[in-house]
Amino acid sequence: MNDTPGWASPGSAPSDGQETGVPRPSEPVDGSGPAGTWASTQPPAGQWSPPSHTAPGPGTPPRRPGWGASPQGQGWGASPQGPGWGRLPDAAKPGVIPLRPLGVGEILDGAVSAMRAHWRAVLGISLPVSVVAQTANLLVQRYLLPDPPTLDRNATGPEALRQTADSLRFSLLDTAPSVFIFMLALIFITAVLTVVISRSVLGRPVTLSDAWAEARPRLLPLLGLTLLLPVLGGAVMAAGVLPVFLIGDTAGVGLAFLGLLAATVVSVWLMVRFSLASPALMLERQSITASMRRSAKLVRDAWWRIFGILALALALTFIVTMLVGIPFGLIAVTADGGTLDSFLDGSTTGFGWPFLIISAIGDVAVTTITYPLYAGVMALLYVDQRIRREALDLDLARAAGLPGYDDRS
């Protein structure tokens, strides 16, 4: 296994001294790894051309009129003098995505296509992990969570502040175990599916055992990264609400609201800035801090675009959750003898085992679909940003063995 930084569809890069027929991918161009063979010869932005003068093969993108720079001097587009103005040129597509900068629809379609093409590996990891996570969460909800505190809606002054603090404390205790359980589940699914997505980009087959073997050495670093990011966001949020604990009166509540609003903005900015750290850690074999630096570099000057794509992925996840979860919720309420009002109230303390079990089955169905979708979007966003910034499409075409993309010094 080649563990140096750079593109690593884990397992796609040849081991040292093995599979010499497969081109070795280049290293990152931001100085985070040793110099690669392509770093000094990659074409500047806006001057992409087929990487060799050999005759085109069956997988080589044809040279079309207008293949080259946009009028702004960079990116993909057609020449103003040639036909096809405003159209993206044809590109090689060995796997689920074309090897060029991707549109939003192509990222989403690529994630779904990877799930369909490798459904055995996807279901083989997402379904059992979701079942274990939901079972653990079900037992925690039933046996470990405390009863909610009693609130007096007429309380004022210090008593109202005390009750608010008690309510916040219960909310943290109520949600923290579930968040931690599903965070662990997402780590396993993300690790394996990042491998699956990276193979599907190159059009290579992958089994669950292959993906697990490649992902397993990176689980502990991925766990550290996954825990570090919420801690960082939590520290920012805690700093925002600190005035309410220091002042303790009405003015403190007002300052806490403003601080919470500012802390939310900062937290969202940080989460998007480091959103590509997980794929970088998995595919480049980077450390936690190096992966965060790589993510910050890849997201730079593209924050709003990545924010929009992630927001769209979350919206799709929410829609799927509603479409699948609401029917299961209604069936669970009916089976438990409850009412629609109790279901809409959101409290599960008055329900029995039938409600909890049927709801858990619905949650398994939701997570089995949404976790792979979100992990696929994250991995393809990483690939897209490296294509845009580092001409990774050339390395991917060489790694896929496409004719006309042979190594050059």
C-alpha positions as a LaTeX table, in Angstrom:
\begin{tabular}{lrrr}
\hline
Residue & $x$ (\AA) & $y$ (\AA) & $z$ (\AA) \\
\hline
Met1 & 0.00 & 0.00 & 0.00 \\
Asn2 & 1.29 & 3.42 & $-0.91$ \\
Asp3 & 0.76 & 5.51 & 2.22 \\
Thr4 & 2.24 & 8.76 & 0.96 \\
Pro5 & $-0.10$ & 11.74 & 0.73 \\
Gly6 & $-1.82$ & 12.40 & $-2.55$ \\
Trp7 & $-4.76$ & 10.89 & $-4.37$ \\
Ala8 & $-5.32$ & 7.47 & $-2.98$ \\
Ser9 & $-8.35$ & 5.68 & $-3.94$ \\
Pro10 & $-7.26$ & 3.45 & $-1.08$ \\
Gly11 & $-6.06$ & 0.36 & $-2.80$ \\
Ser12 & $-5.99$ & 1.93 & $-6.26$ \\
Ala13 & $-2.41$ & 3.14 & $-6.05$ \\
Pro14 & 0.08 & 0.33 & $-6.64$ \\
Ser15 & 2.10 & $-0.96$ & $-3.76$ \\
Asp16 & 5.77 & $-0.27$ & $-3.87$ \\
Gly17 & 7.25 & $-2.49$ & $-6.50$ \\
Gln18 & 3.89 & $-3.97$ & $-7.52$ \\
Glu19 & 1.40 & $-3.39$ & $-10.32$ \\
Thr20 & 3.85 & $-1.31$ & $-12.27$ \\
Gly21 & 1.38 & $-1.08$ & $-15.11$ \\
Val22 & $-0.89$ & 1.22 & $-13.11$ \\
Pro23 & 0.36 & 4.83 & $-12.99$ \\
Arg24 & 1.24 & 6.11 & $-9.53$ \\
Pro25 & $-0.84$ & 9.17 & $-8.61$ \\
Ser26 & 0.80 & 12.46 & $-7.86$ \\
Glu27 & 1.09 & 14.15 & $-4.49$ \\
Pro28 & $-0.84$ & 17.21 & $-3.24$ \\
Val29 & 0.47 & 20.41 & $-4.69$ \\
Asp30 & 0.17 & 22.40 & $-1.47$ \\
Gly31 & 3.38 & 21.14 & 0.04 \\
Ser32 & 1.77 & 18.60 & 2.35 \\
Gly33 & 3.66 & 15.67 & 0.90 \\
Pro34 & 6.73 & 14.77 & $-1.16$ \\
Ala35 & 6.96 & 16.17 & $-4.65$ \\
Gly36 & 5.05 & 14.12 & $-7.21$ \\
Thr37 & 5.72 & 13.40 & $-10.82$ \\
Trp38 & 2.90 & 15.61 & $-12.11$ \\
Ala39 & 3.29 & 18.63 & $-9.84$ \\
Ser40 & 5.83 & 20.38 & $-12.03$ \\
Thr41 & 4.12 & 19.73 & $-15.34$ \\
Gln42 & 0.44 & 20.24 & $-14.68$ \\
Pro43 & $-1.07$ & 22.72 & $-17.14$ \\
Pro44 & $-2.08$ & 26.09 & $-15.75$ \\
Ala45 & $-5.76$ & 26.87 & $-15.34$ \\
Gly46 & $-7.51$ & 27.59 & $-18.60$ \\
Gln47 & $-5.02$ & 25.70 & $-20.75$ \\
Trp48 & $-6.17$ & 22.12 & $-20.37$ \\
Ser49 & $-5.27$ & 19.92 & $-23.26$ \\
Pro50 & $-5.21$ & 16.19 & $-23.86$ \\
Pro51 & $-2.19$ & 14.90 & $-21.96$ \\
Ser52 & $-0.45$ & 13.21 & $-24.86$ \\
His53 & $-0.25$ & 13.26 & $-28.62$ \\
Thr54 & $-1.02$ & 9.61 & $-29.03$ \\
Ala55 & $-3.94$ & 8.51 & $-31.09$ \\
Pro56 & $-7.18$ & 8.63 & $-29.14$ \\
Gly57 & $-8.34$ & 5.36 & $-27.67$ \\
Pro58 & $-11.82$ & 4.25 & $-26.72$ \\
Gly59 & $-11.67$ & 6.02 & $-23.36$ \\
Thr60 & $-9.88$ & 9.17 & $-24.50$ \\
Pro61 & $-11.94$ & 12.36 & $-24.60$ \\
Pro62 & $-12.09$ & 13.60 & $-28.19$ \\
Arg63 & $-10.62$ & 16.96 & $-29.03$ \\
Arg64 & $-13.55$ & 19.13 & $-29.91$ \\
Pro65 & $-13.75$ & 22.62 & $-31.37$ \\
Gly66 & $-13.67$ & 25.07 & $-28.53$ \\
Trp67 & $-11.85$ & 22.70 & $-26.16$ \\
Gly68 & $-9.88$ & 24.99 & $-23.91$ \\
Ala69 & $-10.27$ & 28.10 & $-21.85$ \\
Ser70 & $-13.32$ & 30.14 & $-21.14$ \\
Pro71 & $-13.26$ & 33.86 & $-22.00$ \\
Gln72 & $-12.31$ & 34.57 & $-18.39$ \\
Gly73 & $-9.12$ & 32.61 & $-18.87$ \\
Gln74 & $-9.85$ & 29.69 & $-16.60$ \\
Gly75 & $-12.20$ & 26.81 & $-16.05$ \\
Trp76 & $-14.02$ & 24.65 & $-18.54$ \\
Gly77 & $-15.77$ & 26.12 & $-21.51$ \\
Ala78 & $-15.52$ & 26.69 & $-25.18$ \\
Ser79 & $-13.49$ & 29.17 & $-27.13$ \\
Pro80 & $-15.45$ & 32.27 & $-28.13$ \\
Gln81 & $-14.36$ & 31.69 & $-31.71$ \\
Gly82 & $-15.43$ & 28.05 & $-31.85$ \\
Pro83 & $-18.79$ & 26.30 & $-31.83$ \\
Gly84 & $-20.28$ & 24.92 & $-28.66$ \\
Trp85 & $-20.05$ & 28.17 & $-26.70$ \\
Gly86 & $-21.30$ & 27.69 & $-23.14$ \\
Arg87 & $-21.16$ & 23.90 & $-23.26$ \\
Leu88 & $-18.88$ & 21.69 & $-21.20$ \\
Pro89 & $-16.54$ & 19.61 & $-23.36$ \\
Asp90 & $-16.80$ & 15.86 & $-23.42$ \\
Ala91 & $-14.64$ & 14.18 & $-20.80$ \\
Ala92 & $-13.51$ & 10.67 & $-20.04$ \\
Lys93 & $-15.85$ & 8.83 & $-17.69$ \\
Pro94 & $-14.32$ & 5.59 & $-16.47$ \\
Gly95 & $-16.66$ & 5.46 & $-13.46$ \\
Val96 & $-19.63$ & 7.28 & $-11.96$ \\
Ile97 & $-18.49$ & 10.83 & $-12.79$ \\
Pro98 & $-16.89$ & 12.51 & $-15.80$ \\
Leu99 & $-13.28$ & 13.50 & $-15.16$ \\
Arg100 & $-13.76$ & 17.26 & $-15.18$ \\
Pro101 & $-15.13$ & 19.87 & $-12.75$ \\
Leu102 & $-18.58$ & 18.72 & $-11.65$ \\
Gly103 & $-21.89$ & 20.47 & $-11.39$ \\
Val104 & $-24.18$ & 20.11 & $-8.39$ \\
Gly105 & $-26.42$ & 17.63 & $-10.19$ \\
Glu106 & $-23.43$ & 15.53 & $-11.25$ \\
Ile107 & $-22.20$ & 15.29 & $-7.65$ \\
Leu108 & $-25.61$ & 14.12 & $-6.43$ \\
Asp109 & $-26.05$ & 11.80 & $-9.40$ \\
Gly110 & $-22.55$ & 10.38 & $-8.87$ \\
Ala111 & $-23.32$ & 9.59 & $-5.22$ \\
Val112 & $-26.54$ & 7.80 & $-6.18$ \\
Ser113 & $-24.85$ & 6.00 & $-9.08$ \\
Ala114 & $-22.09$ & 4.75 & $-6.77$ \\
Met115 & $-24.72$ & 3.44 & $-4.35$ \\
Arg116 & $-26.48$ & 1.60 & $-7.18$ \\
Ala117 & $-23.31$ & 0.24 & $-8.76$ \\
His118 & $-21.92$ & $-1.06$ & $-5.46$ \\
Trp119 & $-25.15$ & $-1.72$ & $-3.60$ \\
Arg120 & $-23.86$ & $-4.90$ & $-1.99$ \\
Ala121 & $-20.95$ & $-3.09$ & $-0.36$ \\
Val122 & $-23.15$ & $-0.11$ & 0.54 \\
Leu123 & $-25.88$ & $-2.17$ & 2.17 \\
Gly124 & $-23.30$ & $-4.53$ & 3.65 \\
Ile125 & $-21.93$ & $-1.73$ & 5.82 \\
Ser126 & $-24.81$ & 0.74 & 6.21 \\
Leu127 & $-27.57$ & $-1.74$ & 7.12 \\
Pro128 & $-25.84$ & $-3.66$ & 9.95 \\
Val129 & $-24.27$ & $-0.51$ & 11.38 \\
Ser130 & $-27.66$ & 1.23 & 11.35 \\
Val131 & $-29.30$ & $-1.76$ & 13.08 \\
Val132 & $-26.67$ & $-1.83$ & 15.82 \\
Ala133 & $-26.85$ & 1.95 & 16.30 \\
Gln134 & $-30.63$ & 2.01 & 16.50 \\
Thr135 & $-30.70$ & $-0.92$ & 18.92 \\
Ala136 & $-28.21$ & 0.81 & 21.21 \\
Asn137 & $-30.13$ & 4.08 & 20.99 \\
Leu138 & $-33.40$ & 2.26 & 21.76 \\
Leu139 & $-31.98$ & 0.71 & 24.92 \\
Val140 & $-30.49$ & 4.03 & 26.04 \\
Gln141 & $-33.82$ & 5.83 & 25.55 \\
Arg142 & $-35.72$ & 3.15 & 27.44 \\
Tyr143 & $-33.45$ & 2.51 & 30.40 \\
Leu144 & $-30.78$ & 5.19 & 30.85 \\
Leu145 & $-32.35$ & 8.58 & 30.15 \\
Pro146 & $-33.72$ & 10.49 & 33.20 \\
Asp147 & $-37.24$ & 11.82 & 33.42 \\
Pro148 & $-37.67$ & 15.37 & 32.07 \\
Pro149 & $-37.75$ & 18.17 & 34.68 \\
Thr150 & $-41.03$ & 19.78 & 35.69 \\
Leu151 & $-41.32$ & 23.35 & 34.40 \\
Asp152 & $-43.46$ & 26.11 & 35.87 \\
Arg153 & $-44.54$ & 28.35 & 33.00 \\
Asn154 & $-45.40$ & 31.13 & 35.46 \\
Ala155 & $-41.92$ & 31.25 & 37.00 \\
Thr156 & $-40.00$ & 34.52 & 36.75 \\
Gly157 & $-36.58$ & 35.89 & 37.68 \\
Pro158 & $-33.98$ & 33.54 & 39.15 \\
Glu159 & $-36.43$ & 30.63 & 39.25 \\
Ala160 & $-37.08$ & 30.92 & 35.53 \\
Leu161 & $-33.33$ & 30.99 & 34.88 \\
Arg162 & $-32.86$ & 27.90 & 37.05 \\
Gln163 & $-35.58$ & 26.02 & 35.22 \\
Thr164 & $-34.11$ & 27.07 & 31.88 \\
Ala165 & $-30.72$ & 25.74 & 32.96 \\
Asp166 & $-32.34$ & 22.46 & 34.10 \\
Ser167 & $-34.14$ & 22.16 & 30.77 \\
Leu168 & $-30.93$ & 22.75 & 28.83 \\
Arg169 & $-29.10$ & 20.21 & 30.98 \\
Phe170 & $-31.81$ & 17.60 & 30.35 \\
Ser171 & $-31.76$ & 18.33 & 26.61 \\
Leu172 & $-28.01$ & 17.70 & 26.52 \\
Leu173 & $-28.38$ & 14.47 & 28.49 \\
Asp174 & $-31.25$ & 13.43 & 26.25 \\
Thr175 & $-29.49$ & 14.04 & 22.96 \\
Ala176 & $-25.81$ & 13.41 & 23.79 \\
Pro177 & $-26.01$ & 9.57 & 23.87 \\
Ser178 & $-27.91$ & 9.44 & 20.58 \\
Val179 & $-25.52$ & 11.89 & 18.93 \\
Phe180 & $-22.50$ & 9.91 & 20.12 \\
Ile181 & $-23.97$ & 6.58 & 18.96 \\
Phe182 & $-24.83$ & 7.87 & 15.51 \\
Met183 & $-21.48$ & 9.65 & 15.26 \\
Leu184 & $-19.74$ & 6.31 & 15.75 \\
Ala185 & $-22.04$ & 4.72 & 13.18 \\
Leu186 & $-21.31$ & 7.48 & 10.69 \\
Ile187 & $-17.56$ & 6.99 & 11.19 \\
Phe188 & $-17.75$ & 3.34 & 10.13 \\
Ile189 & $-20.03$ & 4.09 & 7.19 \\
Thr190 & $-18.01$ & 7.10 & 6.02 \\
Ala191 & $-14.71$ & 5.23 & 6.22 \\
Val192 & $-15.88$ & 2.30 & 4.12 \\
Leu193 & $-18.00$ & 4.27 & 1.66 \\
Thr194 & $-15.21$ & 6.76 & 0.97 \\
Val195 & $-13.21$ & 3.78 & $-0.28$ \\
Val196 & $-16.19$ & 2.59 & $-2.34$ \\
Ile197 & $-16.69$ & 6.03 & $-3.89$ \\
Ser198 & $-13.00$ & 6.41 & $-4.72$ \\
Arg199 & $-13.02$ & 3.06 & $-6.51$ \\
Ser200 & $-16.26$ & 3.88 & $-8.33$ \\
Val201 & $-14.71$ & 7.11 & $-9.68$ \\
Leu202 & $-12.08$ & 4.96 & $-11.40$ \\
Gly203 & $-14.65$ & 2.40 & $-12.55$ \\
Arg204 & $-13.12$ & $-0.36$ & $-10.46$ \\
Pro205 & $-15.04$ & $-3.12$ & $-8.71$ \\
Val206 & $-14.92$ & $-3.26$ & $-4.93$ \\
Thr207 & $-16.23$ & $-5.71$ & $-2.37$ \\
Leu208 & $-17.13$ & $-5.02$ & 1.24 \\
Ser209 & $-14.12$ & $-7.00$ & 2.48 \\
Asp210 & $-11.77$ & $-5.00$ & 0.22 \\
Ala211 & $-13.25$ & $-1.68$ & 1.34 \\
Trp212 & $-13.11$ & $-2.65$ & 5.00 \\
Ala213 & $-9.50$ & $-3.80$ & 4.74 \\
Glu214 & $-8.51$ & $-0.44$ & 3.24 \\
Ala215 & $-10.59$ & 1.67 & 5.64 \\
Arg216 & $-9.78$ & $-0.10$ & 8.91 \\
Pro217 & $-6.30$ & 1.45 & 9.48 \\
Arg218 & $-7.82$ & 4.93 & 9.22 \\
Leu219 & $-10.66$ & 4.43 & 11.71 \\
Leu220 & $-8.84$ & 5.78 & 14.78 \\
Pro221 & $-7.64$ & 8.98 & 13.05 \\
Leu222 & $-11.14$ & 9.42 & 11.60 \\
Leu223 & $-12.62$ & 8.96 & 15.07 \\
Gly224 & $-10.28$ & 11.63 & 16.43 \\
Leu225 & $-11.21$ & 14.03 & 13.65 \\
Thr226 & $-14.93$ & 13.34 & 14.04 \\
Leu227 & $-14.75$ & 14.02 & 17.78 \\
Leu228 & $-12.53$ & 17.07 & 17.41 \\
Leu229 & $-14.84$ & 18.98 & 15.09 \\
Pro230 & $-17.92$ & 18.89 & 17.39 \\
Val231 & $-15.73$ & 19.79 & 20.35 \\
Leu232 & $-14.46$ & 22.79 & 18.40 \\
Gly233 & $-18.00$ & 23.81 & 17.51 \\
Gly234 & $-19.17$ & 23.23 & 21.09 \\
Ala235 & $-16.40$ & 25.45 & 22.44 \\
Val236 & $-17.50$ & 28.24 & 20.11 \\
Met237 & $-21.14$ & 27.83 & 21.17 \\
Ala238 & $-20.19$ & 27.78 & 24.86 \\
Ala239 & $-18.31$ & 31.04 & 24.45 \\
Gly240 & $-21.43$ & 32.52 & 22.88 \\
Val241 & $-23.76$ & 31.67 & 25.79 \\
Leu242 & $-21.22$ & 32.38 & 28.55 \\
Pro243 & $-22.70$ & 35.84 & 29.38 \\
Val244 & $-25.93$ & 34.32 & 30.72 \\
Phe245 & $-23.97$ & 32.40 & 33.34 \\
Leu246 & $-21.74$ & 35.34 & 34.24 \\
Ile247 & $-24.39$ & 38.05 & 34.49 \\
Gly248 & $-27.45$ & 35.98 & 35.38 \\
Asp249 & $-30.16$ & 38.59 & 34.76 \\
Thr250 & $-32.24$ & 39.88 & 31.85 \\
Ala251 & $-29.28$ & 41.67 & 30.30 \\
Gly252 & $-27.33$ & 38.42 & 30.40 \\
Val253 & $-30.13$ & 36.65 & 28.54 \\
Gly254 & $-30.07$ & 39.30 & 25.82 \\
Leu255 & $-26.30$ & 39.08 & 25.48 \\
Ala256 & $-26.50$ & 35.31 & 25.40 \\
Phe257 & $-28.96$ & 35.48 & 22.50 \\
Leu258 & $-26.65$ & 37.72 & 20.49 \\
Gly259 & $-23.64$ & 35.62 & 21.45 \\
Leu260 & $-25.44$ & 32.44 & 20.47 \\
Leu261 & $-26.32$ & 33.92 & 17.09 \\
Ala262 & $-22.70$ & 34.95 & 16.45 \\
Ala263 & $-21.41$ & 31.59 & 17.68 \\
Thr264 & $-23.78$ & 29.77 & 15.33 \\
Val265 & $-22.44$ & 31.72 & 12.35 \\
Val266 & $-18.84$ & 30.97 & 13.36 \\
Ser267 & $-19.63$ & 27.30 & 13.92 \\
Val268 & $-21.23$ & 26.91 & 10.50 \\
Trp269 & $-18.25$ & 28.66 & 8.91 \\
Leu270 & $-15.85$ & 26.28 & 10.65 \\
Met271 & $-17.87$ & 23.17 & 9.79 \\
Val272 & $-17.88$ & 24.05 & 6.07 \\
Arg273 & $-14.20$ & 25.03 & 6.17 \\
Phe274 & $-13.26$ & 21.60 & 7.56 \\
Ser275 & $-15.95$ & 19.61 & 5.73 \\
Leu276 & $-13.45$ & 17.98 & 3.36 \\
Ala277 & $-11.08$ & 16.88 & 6.14 \\
Ser278 & $-12.56$ & 13.38 & 6.38 \\
Pro279 & $-12.07$ & 12.50 & 2.69 \\
Ala280 & $-8.58$ & 14.03 & 2.81 \\
Leu281 & $-7.72$ & 11.95 & 5.87 \\
Met282 & $-8.98$ & 8.76 & 4.21 \\
Leu283 & $-7.70$ & 9.23 & 0.68 \\
Glu284 & $-4.44$ & 11.08 & 1.30 \\
Arg285 & $-3.41$ & 9.18 & 4.44 \\
Gln286 & $-2.95$ & 12.52 & 6.20 \\
Ser287 & $-2.87$ & 13.18 & 9.95 \\
Ile288 & $-5.78$ & 14.93 & 11.64 \\
Thr289 & $-4.23$ & 18.40 & 11.62 \\
Ala290 & $-2.86$ & 17.98 & 8.09 \\
Ser291 & $-6.31$ & 16.88 & 6.89 \\
Met292 & $-7.88$ & 19.97 & 8.41 \\
Arg293 & $-5.31$ & 22.17 & 6.69 \\
Arg294 & $-5.97$ & 20.40 & 3.39 \\
Ser295 & $-9.70$ & 20.94 & 3.78 \\
Ala296 & $-9.20$ & 24.63 & 4.54 \\
Lys297 & $-7.04$ & 25.01 & 1.42 \\
Leu298 & $-9.52$ & 23.17 & $-0.82$ \\
Val299 & $-12.51$ & 25.12 & 0.52 \\
Arg300 & $-10.78$ & 28.49 & 0.22 \\
Asp301 & $-12.57$ & 30.79 & $-2.28$ \\
Ala302 & $-15.31$ & 28.16 & $-2.70$ \\
Trp303 & $-16.98$ & 28.39 & 0.71 \\
Trp304 & $-20.41$ & 29.47 & $-0.52$ \\
Arg305 & $-20.52$ & 26.84 & $-3.26$ \\
Ile306 & $-19.63$ & 24.04 & $-0.85$ \\
Phe307 & $-22.04$ & 25.42 & 1.74 \\
Gly308 & $-24.83$ & 25.37 & $-0.84$ \\
Ile309 & $-24.10$ & 21.79 & $-1.93$ \\
Leu310 & $-23.93$ & 20.57 & 1.67 \\
Ala311 & $-27.16$ & 22.42 & 2.49 \\
Leu312 & $-28.83$ & 20.79 & $-0.52$ \\
Ala313 & $-27.61$ & 17.36 & 0.59 \\
Leu314 & $-28.97$ & 18.00 & 4.09 \\
Ala315 & $-32.29$ & 19.14 & 2.61 \\
Leu316 & $-32.54$ & 15.94 & 0.56 \\
Thr317 & $-31.67$ & 13.95 & 3.68 \\
Phe318 & $-34.44$ & 15.75 & 5.57 \\
Ile319 & $-36.96$ & 15.04 & 2.81 \\
Val320 & $-36.07$ & 11.34 & 2.77 \\
Thr321 & $-36.30$ & 11.27 & 6.56 \\
Met322 & $-39.79$ & 12.77 & 6.45 \\
Leu323 & $-41.02$ & 10.55 & 3.62 \\
Val324 & $-39.86$ & 7.39 & 5.36 \\
Gly325 & $-40.05$ & 8.39 & 9.02 \\
Ile326 & $-43.57$ & 9.85 & 9.17 \\
Pro327 & $-45.36$ & 6.70 & 7.90 \\
Phe328 & $-43.39$ & 4.54 & 10.34 \\
Gly329 & $-44.17$ & 7.02 & 13.12 \\
Leu330 & $-47.89$ & 6.90 & 12.42 \\
Ile331 & $-47.84$ & 3.10 & 12.30 \\
Ala332 & $-45.91$ & 3.07 & 15.60 \\
Val333 & $-48.44$ & 5.36 & 17.29 \\
Thr334 & $-51.34$ & 3.23 & 16.08 \\
Ala335 & $-49.69$ & 0.00 & 17.21 \\
Asp336 & $-48.99$ & 1.49 & 20.65 \\
Gly337 & $-52.50$ & 2.81 & 21.12 \\
Gly338 & $-51.42$ & 6.47 & 21.18 \\
Thr339 & $-52.92$ & 9.52 & 19.50 \\
Leu340 & $-51.76$ & 11.79 & 16.73 \\
Asp341 & $-51.40$ & 14.67 & 19.22 \\
Ser342 & $-48.97$ & 12.67 & 21.32 \\
Phe343 & $-46.93$ & 11.82 & 18.21 \\
Leu344 & $-46.77$ & 15.44 & 17.07 \\
Asp345 & $-45.80$ & 16.53 & 20.58 \\
Gly346 & $-42.43$ & 14.83 & 20.02 \\
Ser347 & $-42.20$ & 13.19 & 23.44 \\
Thr348 & $-41.60$ & 9.42 & 23.63 \\
Thr349 & $-41.82$ & 9.07 & 27.41 \\
Gly350 & $-45.45$ & 7.94 & 27.30 \\
Phe351 & $-44.98$ & 5.26 & 24.65 \\
Gly352 & $-44.21$ & 1.59 & 25.08 \\
Trp353 & $-42.10$ & $-0.98$ & 23.31 \\
Pro354 & $-44.28$ & $-1.24$ & 20.15 \\
Phe355 & $-43.79$ & 2.44 & 19.41 \\
Leu356 & $-40.05$ & 2.37 & 20.11 \\
Ile357 & $-39.41$ & $-0.77$ & 18.05 \\
Ile358 & $-41.41$ & 0.32 & 14.99 \\
Ser359 & $-39.87$ & 3.80 & 15.14 \\
Ala360 & $-36.42$ & 2.22 & 15.33 \\
Ile361 & $-37.17$ & 0.13 & 12.22 \\
Gly362 & $-38.12$ & 3.32 & 10.39 \\
Asp363 & $-34.93$ & 5.01 & 11.58 \\
Val364 & $-32.89$ & 2.06 & 10.29 \\
Ala365 & $-34.48$ & 2.47 & 6.87 \\
Val366 & $-33.75$ & 6.21 & 6.90 \\
Thr367 & $-30.10$ & 5.94 & 7.96 \\
Thr368 & $-29.44$ & 3.07 & 5.55 \\
Ile369 & $-30.36$ & 5.44 & 2.71 \\
Thr370 & $-29.18$ & 8.83 & 3.94 \\
Tyr371 & $-25.78$ & 7.96 & 5.44 \\
Pro372 & $-24.38$ & 6.55 & 2.17 \\
Leu373 & $-25.85$ & 9.46 & 0.21 \\
Tyr374 & $-24.23$ & 12.07 & 2.43 \\
Ala375 & $-20.90$ & 10.21 & 2.57 \\
Gly376 & $-20.91$ & 9.98 & $-1.23$ \\
Val377 & $-21.56$ & 13.71 & $-1.63$ \\
Met378 & $-18.67$ & 14.53 & 0.73 \\
Ala379 & $-16.24$ & 12.25 & $-1.12$ \\
Leu380 & $-17.22$ & 13.59 & $-4.55$ \\
Leu381 & $-17.00$ & 17.19 & $-3.32$ \\
Tyr382 & $-13.42$ & 16.46 & $-2.32$ \\
Val383 & $-12.66$ & 14.94 & $-5.72$ \\
Asp384 & $-14.31$ & 17.89 & $-7.49$ \\
Gln385 & $-12.29$ & 20.47 & $-5.55$ \\
Arg386 & $-9.04$ & 18.68 & $-6.30$ \\
Ile387 & $-9.97$ & 18.50 & $-9.98$ \\
Arg388 & $-10.63$ & 22.24 & $-10.00$ \\
Arg389 & $-7.48$ & 23.20 & $-8.11$ \\
Glu390 & $-4.92$ & 20.49 & $-8.81$ \\
Ala391 & $-5.84$ & 18.90 & $-12.18$ \\
Leu392 & $-6.63$ & 15.65 & $-10.38$ \\
Asp393 & $-8.63$ & 14.54 & $-13.42$ \\
Leu394 & $-5.34$ & 13.82 & $-15.22$ \\
Asp395 & $-4.10$ & 11.66 & $-12.36$ \\
Leu396 & $-7.44$ & 9.85 & $-12.17$ \\
Ala397 & $-7.42$ & 9.18 & $-15.90$ \\
Arg398 & $-3.91$ & 7.74 & $-15.63$ \\
Ala399 & $-4.84$ & 5.69 & $-12.56$ \\
Ala400 & $-7.88$ & 4.34 & $-14.43$ \\
Gly401 & $-5.56$ & 3.22 & $-17.25$ \\
Leu402 & $-7.21$ & 5.33 & $-19.96$ \\
Pro403 & $-5.26$ & 5.45 & $-23.26$ \\
Gly404 & $-3.49$ & 8.72 & $-23.98$ \\
Tyr405 & $-2.83$ & 9.61 & $-20.31$ \\
Asp406 & 0.52 & 7.89 & $-19.93$ \\
Asp407 & 3.14 & 9.24 & $-17.49$ \\
Arg408 & 5.36 & 12.09 & $-18.56$ \\
Ser409 & 8.32 & 13.52 & $-16.70$ \\
\hline
\end{tabular}
